PDB file of C-alpha atoms in Angstrom:
ATOM      1  CA  GLU A   1      34.319 -78.860 -31.033  1.00 57.00           C
ATOM      2  CA  THR A   2      36.028 -81.818 -32.891  1.00 70.00           C
ATOM      3  CA  GLY A   3      35.407 -85.673 -33.318  1.00 94.00           C
ATOM      4  CA  VAL A   4      32.361 -87.237 -32.105  1.00 97.00           C
ATOM      5  CA  THR A   5      30.285 -85.644 -29.053  1.00 97.00           C
ATOM      6  CA  GLN A   6      27.803 -87.829 -27.115  1.00 98.00           C
ATOM      7  CA  THR A   7      25.326 -86.457 -24.465  1.00 97.00           C
ATOM      8  CA  PRO A   8      24.435 -87.165 -21.911  1.00 97.00           C
ATOM      9  CA  ARG A   9      27.463 -88.790 -20.479  1.00 96.00           C
ATOM     10  CA  HIS A  10      25.504 -90.651 -17.790  1.00 96.00           C
ATOM     11  CA  LEU A  11      21.809 -91.268 -17.518  1.00 95.00           C
ATOM     12  CA  VAL A  12      19.794 -93.199 -15.081  1.00 94.00           C
ATOM     13  CA  MET A  13      16.232 -94.065 -15.925  1.00 92.00           C
ATOM     14  CA  GLY A  14      13.200 -96.320 -14.691  1.00 89.00           C
ATOM     15  CA  MET A  15      11.737 -98.818 -16.866  1.00 86.00           C
ATOM     16  CA  THR A  16       8.653 -96.752 -17.676  1.00 86.00           C
ATOM     17  CA  ASN A  17      10.717 -93.574 -18.499  1.00 87.00           C
ATOM     18  CA  LYS A  18      11.324 -92.310 -22.250  1.00 93.00           C
ATOM     19  CA  LYS A  19      14.866 -90.799 -22.628  1.00 95.00           C
ATOM     20  CA  SER A  20      17.031 -90.137 -25.830  1.00 97.00           C
ATOM     21  CA  LEU A  21      20.823 -90.139 -26.362  1.00 98.00           C
ATOM     22  CA  LYS A  22      22.360 -87.730 -28.542  1.00 98.00           C
ATOM     23  CA  CYS A  23      25.417 -88.040 -30.768  1.00 98.00           C
ATOM     24  CA  GLU A  24      27.060 -85.271 -33.159  1.00 97.00           C
ATOM     25  CA  GLN A  25      29.849 -85.631 -35.302  1.00 97.00           C
ATOM     26  CA  HIS A  26      32.061 -82.935 -36.525  1.00 94.00           C
ATOM     27  CA  LEU A  27      34.314 -84.771 -38.941  1.00 94.00           C
ATOM     28  CA  GLY A  28      32.182 -84.521 -42.095  1.00 93.00           C
ATOM     29  CA  HIS A  29      31.638 -88.122 -42.110  1.00 93.00           C
ATOM     30  CA  ASN A  30      28.760 -90.000 -44.148  1.00 92.00           C
ATOM     31  CA  ALA A  31      28.249 -93.138 -42.067  1.00 93.00           C
ATOM     32  CA  MET A  32      27.193 -93.181 -38.283  1.00 95.00           C
ATOM     33  CA  TYR A  33      26.713 -96.064 -35.948  1.00 95.00           C
ATOM     34  CA  TRP A  34      25.221 -97.024 -32.594  1.00 96.00           C
ATOM     35  CA  TYR A  35      27.074 -99.793 -30.413  1.00 96.00           C
ATOM     36  CA  LYS A  36      26.263-101.392 -27.188  1.00 97.00           C
ATOM     37  CA  GLN A  37      29.171-102.246 -24.968  1.00 97.00           C
ATOM     38  CA  SER A  38      28.464-104.443 -21.736  1.00 95.00           C
ATOM     39  CA  ALA A  39      30.923-105.394 -19.198  1.00 90.00           C
ATOM     40  CA  LYS A  40      33.325-108.079 -20.375  1.00 87.00           C
ATOM     41  CA  LYS A  41      31.370-108.494 -23.629  1.00 93.00           C
ATOM     42  CA  PRO A  42      32.320-107.697 -27.436  1.00 95.00           C
ATOM     43  CA  LEU A  43      30.896-104.363 -28.738  1.00 96.00           C
ATOM     44  CA  GLU A  44      27.517-105.078 -30.177  1.00 94.00           C
ATOM     45  CA  LEU A  45      26.565-103.320 -33.498  1.00 93.00           C
ATOM     46  CA  MET A  46      22.869-101.926 -33.235  1.00 95.00           C
ATOM     47  CA  PHE A  47      22.390 -99.566 -35.845  1.00 94.00           C
ATOM     48  CA  VAL A  48      24.142 -98.171 -39.055  1.00 93.00           C
ATOM     49  CA  TYR A  49      23.088 -94.995 -41.072  1.00 94.00           C
ATOM     50  CA  SER A  50      24.669 -94.006 -44.128  1.00 90.00           C
ATOM     51  CA  LEU A  51      23.636 -90.361 -45.465  1.00 86.00           C
ATOM     52  CA  GLU A  52      20.828 -90.350 -43.097  1.00 85.00           C
ATOM     53  CA  GLU A  53      19.306 -93.860 -44.294  1.00 87.00           C
ATOM     54  CA  ARG A  54      19.274 -96.565 -42.114  1.00 87.00           C
ATOM     55  CA  VAL A  55      21.229 -99.739 -43.453  1.00 86.00           C
ATOM     56  CA  GLU A  56      21.248-101.860 -40.454  1.00 80.00           C
ATOM     57  CA  ASN A  57      19.011-102.945 -37.669  1.00 77.00           C
ATOM     58  CA  ASN A  58      20.876-105.780 -36.036  1.00 76.00           C
ATOM     59  CA  SER A  59      17.991-107.503 -34.379  1.00 86.00           C
ATOM     60  CA  VAL A  60      17.582-104.851 -31.825  1.00 93.00           C
ATOM     61  CA  PRO A  61      14.413-104.689 -29.820  1.00 93.00           C
ATOM     62  CA  SER A  62      11.923-102.017 -30.645  1.00 93.00           C
ATOM     63  CA  ARG A  63      12.264-100.176 -27.329  1.00 94.00           C
ATOM     64  CA  PHE A  64      15.469 -98.800 -29.065  1.00 96.00           C
ATOM     65  CA  SER A  65      14.376 -96.411 -31.612  1.00 95.00           C
ATOM     66  CA  PRO A  66      17.119 -94.567 -33.871  1.00 96.00           C
ATOM     67  CA  GLU A  67      16.599 -91.382 -35.829  1.00 96.00           C
ATOM     68  CA  CYS A  68      19.181 -89.688 -38.082  1.00 95.00           C
ATOM     69  CA  PRO A  69      17.916 -86.134 -39.226  1.00 94.00           C
ATOM     70  CA  ASN A  70      21.181 -85.391 -41.024  1.00 93.00           C
ATOM     71  CA  SER A  71      24.530 -86.763 -41.463  1.00 91.00           C
ATOM     72  CA  SER A  72      25.932 -85.096 -38.478  1.00 95.00           C
ATOM     73  CA  HIS A  73      23.518 -86.176 -35.886  1.00 97.00           C
ATOM     74  CA  LEU A  74      22.251 -89.459 -34.606  1.00 97.00           C
ATOM     75  CA  PHE A  75      19.845 -90.147 -31.904  1.00 98.00           C
ATOM     76  CA  LEU A  76      18.789 -93.270 -29.937  1.00 97.00           C
ATOM     77  CA  HIS A  77      15.389 -92.885 -28.441  1.00 97.00           C
ATOM     78  CA  LEU A  78      14.698 -95.146 -25.369  1.00 96.00           C
ATOM     79  CA  HIS A  79      11.361 -96.355 -23.736  1.00 93.00           C
ATOM     80  CA  THR A  80      10.330 -99.052 -21.462  1.00 93.00           C
ATOM     81  CA  LEU A  81      13.803-100.507 -21.183  1.00 93.00           C
ATOM     82  CA  GLN A  82      14.807-103.440 -18.908  1.00 94.00           C
ATOM     83  CA  PRO A  83      17.536-103.817 -16.413  1.00 93.00           C
ATOM     84  CA  GLU A  84      19.633-105.765 -18.834  1.00 94.00           C
ATOM     85  CA  ASP A  85      19.779-102.836 -21.043  1.00 96.00           C
ATOM     86  CA  SER A  86      22.160-101.193 -18.654  1.00 96.00           C
ATOM     87  CA  ALA A  87      25.389-100.582 -20.578  1.00 97.00           C
ATOM     88  CA  LEU A  88      27.546 -98.046 -22.324  1.00 97.00           C
ATOM     89  CA  TYR A  89      26.224 -96.983 -25.511  1.00 98.00           C
ATOM     90  CA  LEU A  90      28.865 -95.718 -28.118  1.00 98.00           C
ATOM     91  CA  CYS A  91      28.358 -93.677 -31.251  1.00 98.00           C
ATOM     92  CA  ALA A  92      30.783 -94.032 -33.860  1.00 96.00           C
ATOM     93  CA  SER A  93      31.264 -92.312 -37.490  1.00 95.00           C
ATOM     94  CA  SER A  94      33.372 -93.229 -40.484  1.00 93.00           C
ATOM     95  CA  GLN A  95      34.315 -91.382 -43.655  1.00 90.00           C
ATOM     96  CA  GLU A  96      32.115 -93.712 -45.879  1.00 86.00           C
ATOM     97  CA  LEU A  97      30.087 -96.685 -45.070  1.00 82.00           C
ATOM     98  CA  ALA A  98      32.329 -99.071 -46.678  1.00 69.00           C
ATOM     99  CA  SER A  99      35.297 -97.997 -44.761  1.00 65.00           C
ATOM    100  CA  TYR A 100      38.179-100.270 -46.081  1.00 66.00           C
ATOM    101  CA  THR A 101      40.518 -99.045 -43.460  1.00 75.00           C
ATOM    102  CA  GLY A 102      38.003-100.163 -40.708  1.00 78.00           C
ATOM    103  CA  GLU A 103      38.630 -96.872 -38.950  1.00 88.00           C
ATOM    104  CA  LEU A 104      35.725 -95.873 -36.665  1.00 93.00           C
ATOM    105  CA  PHE A 105      35.797 -92.497 -34.734  1.00 95.00           C
ATOM    106  CA  PHE A 106      33.965 -93.172 -31.489  1.00 97.00           C
ATOM    107  CA  GLY A 107      32.413 -90.856 -29.101  1.00 97.00           C
ATOM    108  CA  GLU A 108      33.125 -91.106 -25.283  1.00 96.00           C
ATOM    109  CA  GLY A 109      29.730 -92.989 -24.782  1.00 97.00           C
ATOM    110  CA  SER A 110      26.717 -92.612 -22.660  1.00 97.00           C
ATOM    111  CA  ARG A 111      26.482 -94.757 -19.499  1.00 97.00           C
ATOM    112  CA  LEU A 112      22.767 -96.003 -19.255  1.00 96.00           C
ATOM    113  CA  THR A 113      21.652 -97.425 -15.976  1.00 95.00           C
ATOM    114  CA  VAL A 114      17.970 -98.984 -15.962  1.00 94.00           C
ATOM    115  CA  LEU A 115      16.534 -99.332 -12.366  1.00 91.00           C
TER     116      LEU A 115
ATOM    117  CA  GLU B   1      29.555-116.369 -38.276  1.00 82.00           C
ATOM    118  CA  ASP B   2      32.569-114.259 -37.714  1.00 88.00           C
ATOM    119  CA  GLN B   3      34.258-114.961 -34.136  1.00 92.00           C
ATOM    120  CA  VAL B   4      36.916-113.168 -32.455  1.00 97.00           C
ATOM    121  CA  THR B   5      38.557-114.461 -29.087  1.00 97.00           C
ATOM    122  CA  GLN B   6      41.118-112.356 -27.196  1.00 98.00           C
ATOM    123  CA  SER B   7      43.470-113.594 -24.775  1.00 97.00           C
ATOM    124  CA  PRO B   8      44.392-113.211 -21.977  1.00 97.00           C
ATOM    125  CA  GLU B   9      41.218-111.297 -20.442  1.00 97.00           C
ATOM    126  CA  ALA B  10      43.695-109.047 -18.284  1.00 97.00           C
ATOM    127  CA  LEU B  11      47.351-108.619 -18.023  1.00 98.00           C
ATOM    128  CA  ARG B  12      49.477-106.905 -15.363  1.00 98.00           C
ATOM    129  CA  LEU B  13      53.012-105.928 -16.278  1.00 97.00           C
ATOM    130  CA  GLN B  14      55.749-104.081 -14.706  1.00 98.00           C
ATOM    131  CA  GLU B  15      57.012-100.972 -16.496  1.00 98.00           C
ATOM    132  CA  GLY B  16      59.509-102.223 -18.983  1.00 97.00           C
ATOM    133  CA  GLU B  17      58.372-105.779 -19.068  1.00 97.00           C
ATOM    134  CA  SER B  18      57.473-106.614 -22.622  1.00 98.00           C
ATOM    135  CA  SER B  19      54.653-109.021 -23.495  1.00 98.00           C
ATOM    136  CA  SER B  20      52.093-110.019 -26.233  1.00 98.00           C
ATOM    137  CA  LEU B  21      48.241-109.975 -26.569  1.00 98.00           C
ATOM    138  CA  ASN B  22      46.618-112.653 -28.811  1.00 98.00           C
ATOM    139  CA  CYS B  23      43.574-112.196 -31.015  1.00 98.00           C
ATOM    140  CA  SER B  24      42.438-115.617 -32.695  1.00 98.00           C
ATOM    141  CA  TYR B  25      39.593-115.084 -35.389  1.00 97.00           C
ATOM    142  CA  THR B  26      37.395-117.154 -37.607  1.00 95.00           C
ATOM    143  CA  VAL B  27      36.052-115.267 -40.677  1.00 91.00           C
ATOM    144  CA  SER B  28      34.981-116.152 -44.211  1.00 87.00           C
ATOM    145  CA  GLY B  29      37.431-114.239 -46.119  1.00 90.00           C
ATOM    146  CA  LEU B  30      39.180-111.674 -44.244  1.00 92.00           C
ATOM    147  CA  ARG B  31      38.979-108.189 -45.494  1.00 91.00           C
ATOM    148  CA  GLY B  32      40.912-106.607 -42.433  1.00 93.00           C
ATOM    149  CA  LEU B  33      41.900-106.993 -38.940  1.00 95.00           C
ATOM    150  CA  PHE B  34      41.806-103.896 -36.505  1.00 96.00           C
ATOM    151  CA  TRP B  35      43.179-102.982 -33.210  1.00 97.00           C
ATOM    152  CA  TYR B  36      41.601-100.372 -31.043  1.00 98.00           C
ATOM    153  CA  ARG B  37      42.598 -98.926 -27.704  1.00 98.00           C
ATOM    154  CA  GLN B  38      40.088 -98.068 -25.067  1.00 97.00           C
ATOM    155  CA  ASP B  39      40.853 -95.965 -21.977  1.00 96.00           C
ATOM    156  CA  PRO B  40      38.533 -96.232 -19.154  1.00 92.00           C
ATOM    157  CA  GLY B  41      35.490 -94.081 -19.482  1.00 89.00           C
ATOM    158  CA  LYS B  42      36.467 -93.431 -23.103  1.00 93.00           C
ATOM    159  CA  GLY B  43      35.212 -94.589 -26.576  1.00 95.00           C
ATOM    160  CA  PRO B  44      37.753 -96.905 -28.290  1.00 97.00           C
ATOM    161  CA  GLU B  45      40.456 -95.182 -30.458  1.00 96.00           C
ATOM    162  CA  PHE B  46      41.744 -96.687 -33.668  1.00 95.00           C
ATOM    163  CA  LEU B  47      45.245 -98.002 -33.718  1.00 97.00           C
ATOM    164  CA  PHE B  48      45.951-100.343 -36.725  1.00 93.00           C
ATOM    165  CA  THR B  49      44.790-102.119 -39.716  1.00 94.00           C
ATOM    166  CA  LEU B  50      46.074-105.265 -41.041  1.00 96.00           C
ATOM    167  CA  TYR B  51      45.081-106.870 -44.381  1.00 93.00           C
ATOM    168  CA  SER B  52      46.981-110.030 -45.263  1.00 94.00           C
ATOM    169  CA  ALA B  53      49.022-112.587 -43.232  1.00 95.00           C
ATOM    170  CA  GLY B  54      52.773-111.481 -42.803  1.00 96.00           C
ATOM    171  CA  GLU B  55      51.855-107.935 -42.601  1.00 97.00           C
ATOM    172  CA  GLU B  56      53.053-105.807 -39.495  1.00 97.00           C
ATOM    173  CA  LYS B  57      52.343-102.180 -38.132  1.00 97.00           C
ATOM    174  CA  GLU B  58      53.984-100.328 -35.682  1.00 97.00           C
ATOM    175  CA  LYS B  59      53.339 -97.299 -33.373  1.00 95.00           C
ATOM    176  CA  GLU B  60      55.610 -96.276 -30.607  1.00 95.00           C
ATOM    177  CA  ARG B  61      55.868 -99.342 -28.227  1.00 97.00           C
ATOM    178  CA  LEU B  62      53.168-101.306 -30.176  1.00 98.00           C
ATOM    179  CA  LYS B  63      53.669-103.768 -32.982  1.00 98.00           C
ATOM    180  CA  ALA B  64      50.745-105.666 -34.460  1.00 98.00           C
ATOM    181  CA  THR B  65      51.393-108.831 -36.575  1.00 98.00           C
ATOM    182  CA  LEU B  66      48.917-110.961 -38.563  1.00 97.00           C
ATOM    183  CA  THR B  67      48.893-114.672 -39.579  1.00 96.00           C
ATOM    184  CA  LYS B  68      45.891-116.572 -41.025  1.00 93.00           C
ATOM    185  CA  LYS B  69      44.401-117.434 -37.837  1.00 95.00           C
ATOM    186  CA  GLU B  70      45.344-114.781 -35.381  1.00 97.00           C
ATOM    187  CA  SER B  71      47.110-111.502 -34.660  1.00 98.00           C
ATOM    188  CA  PHE B  72      49.269-110.408 -31.933  1.00 98.00           C
ATOM    189  CA  LEU B  73      49.936-107.019 -30.455  1.00 98.00           C
ATOM    190  CA  HIS B  74      53.374-106.889 -28.848  1.00 98.00           C
ATOM    191  CA  ILE B  75      54.038-104.196 -26.343  1.00 98.00           C
ATOM    192  CA  THR B  76      57.630-103.411 -25.875  1.00 98.00           C
ATOM    193  CA  ALA B  77      59.116-101.945 -22.708  1.00 98.00           C
ATOM    194  CA  PRO B  78      55.476-100.633 -21.717  1.00 98.00           C
ATOM    195  CA  LYS B  79      55.061 -97.531 -19.634  1.00 98.00           C
ATOM    196  CA  PRO B  80      52.124 -96.900 -17.195  1.00 97.00           C
ATOM    197  CA  GLU B  81      50.218 -94.670 -20.005  1.00 97.00           C
ATOM    198  CA  ASP B  82      50.025 -97.900 -21.941  1.00 98.00           C
ATOM    199  CA  SER B  83      47.528 -99.038 -19.665  1.00 98.00           C
ATOM    200  CA  ALA B  84      44.190 -99.609 -21.417  1.00 98.00           C
ATOM    201  CA  THR B  85      41.947-102.092 -22.689  1.00 98.00           C
ATOM    202  CA  TYR B  86      43.120-103.495 -26.055  1.00 98.00           C
ATOM    203  CA  LEU B  87      40.240-104.444 -28.646  1.00 98.00           C
ATOM    204  CA  CYS B  88      40.584-106.447 -31.659  1.00 97.00           C
ATOM    205  CA  ALA B  89      38.064-106.756 -34.637  1.00 96.00           C
ATOM    206  CA  VAL B  90      37.689-108.139 -37.862  1.00 94.00           C
ATOM    207  CA  GLN B  91      35.877-107.534 -41.094  1.00 92.00           C
ATOM    208  CA  ALA B  92      34.886-110.105 -43.738  1.00 89.00           C
ATOM    209  CA  ASN B  93      34.884-109.652 -47.233  1.00 84.00           C
ATOM    210  CA  SER B  94      31.290-110.417 -47.572  1.00 79.00           C
ATOM    211  CA  ASN B  95      30.307-107.288 -45.408  1.00 75.00           C
ATOM    212  CA  ASP B  96      30.951-103.615 -46.438  1.00 72.00           C
ATOM    213  CA  TYR B  97      30.798-102.242 -42.895  1.00 82.00           C
ATOM    214  CA  LYS B  98      30.278-104.701 -39.920  1.00 87.00           C
ATOM    215  CA  LEU B  99      33.261-105.095 -37.449  1.00 90.00           C
ATOM    216  CA  SER B 100      32.989-108.197 -35.200  1.00 93.00           C
ATOM    217  CA  PHE B 101      34.954-107.183 -31.976  1.00 96.00           C
ATOM    218  CA  GLY B 102      36.429-109.317 -29.368  1.00 97.00           C
ATOM    219  CA  ALA B 103      35.755-108.908 -25.532  1.00 97.00           C
ATOM    220  CA  GLY B 104      39.274-107.129 -25.202  1.00 97.00           C
ATOM    221  CA  THR B 105      42.381-107.495 -22.998  1.00 98.00           C
ATOM    222  CA  THR B 106      42.729-105.226 -20.117  1.00 97.00           C
ATOM    223  CA  VAL B 107      46.257-104.175 -19.624  1.00 98.00           C
ATOM    224  CA  THR B 108      47.871-102.577 -16.696  1.00 98.00           C
ATOM    225  CA  VAL B 109      51.221-101.447 -16.320  1.00 98.00           C
ATOM    226  CA  ARG B 110      52.831-100.698 -12.839  1.00 97.00           C
ATOM    227  CA  ALA B 111      55.479 -98.212 -12.464  1.00 95.00           C
TER     228      ALA B 111
END
C-alpha cells in the first residue's frame, strides 16, 4: 500500500459509544496530523505529532483522544461524542513538521456520524 | 489571527469556459500560500505553493497567482474532470506547521 490510509471510511456511533479511527502512512514521513472537516467550513487542525510527540492540541475537547505509537501510525479515540461532532476526519502527514512547501499528504478520511 | 476567504462558494462552468477563483487572506507575515484540490469522498490533494507576490505556478489547465492580499486560481478551458472543490490555505512566518484553510470553492464543469 502507498500513501495515507484511513480506517474505517464510515462510522456511525451513539453518544455513549467508544470507537477509534486509525491512520497509517507508508511515506516515511515524520509528522502526522488530524483535521476535522465539517460541511461548508474550513478544515480545522485538531492534533499534530512530530516523531510520535504531540506538539499541538488545538483546544480540542477531551472526548477526542489521540495516540501516536510510532511515526507511521496515528489513532483518534472517540468517546461520549455529541451530534455536532459528526464530520469528515482527515489524517495527513508531511516529511517534516516544519514543512516549508506546505505539502500535506491526506488520507481519504473517516466519515463519522453521531446519533 | 490568520484568515482566508474564498469566493465564490460554488462555480458552474461549461466545458471550455475559462474562469478564476479568488482567495483573499490576512496573515501576519506570509510564509506560503497553498492550493489543494479535493474530489468528493476524498482527502485534499496538494497542487501549488506560492511564496511571494508576483509568483505564478502552472499545472495543466490550472494557473495560480499571488498578490500581497489575494491569490487567484485560473482554470483555462476546463474539462469535466476539473470538477472538484479547490481549497486555499496560508501559513504564517510565526508558525512552523499550522495551515489556515478557506472553506473552498466547488467547481462543476458541464460537458
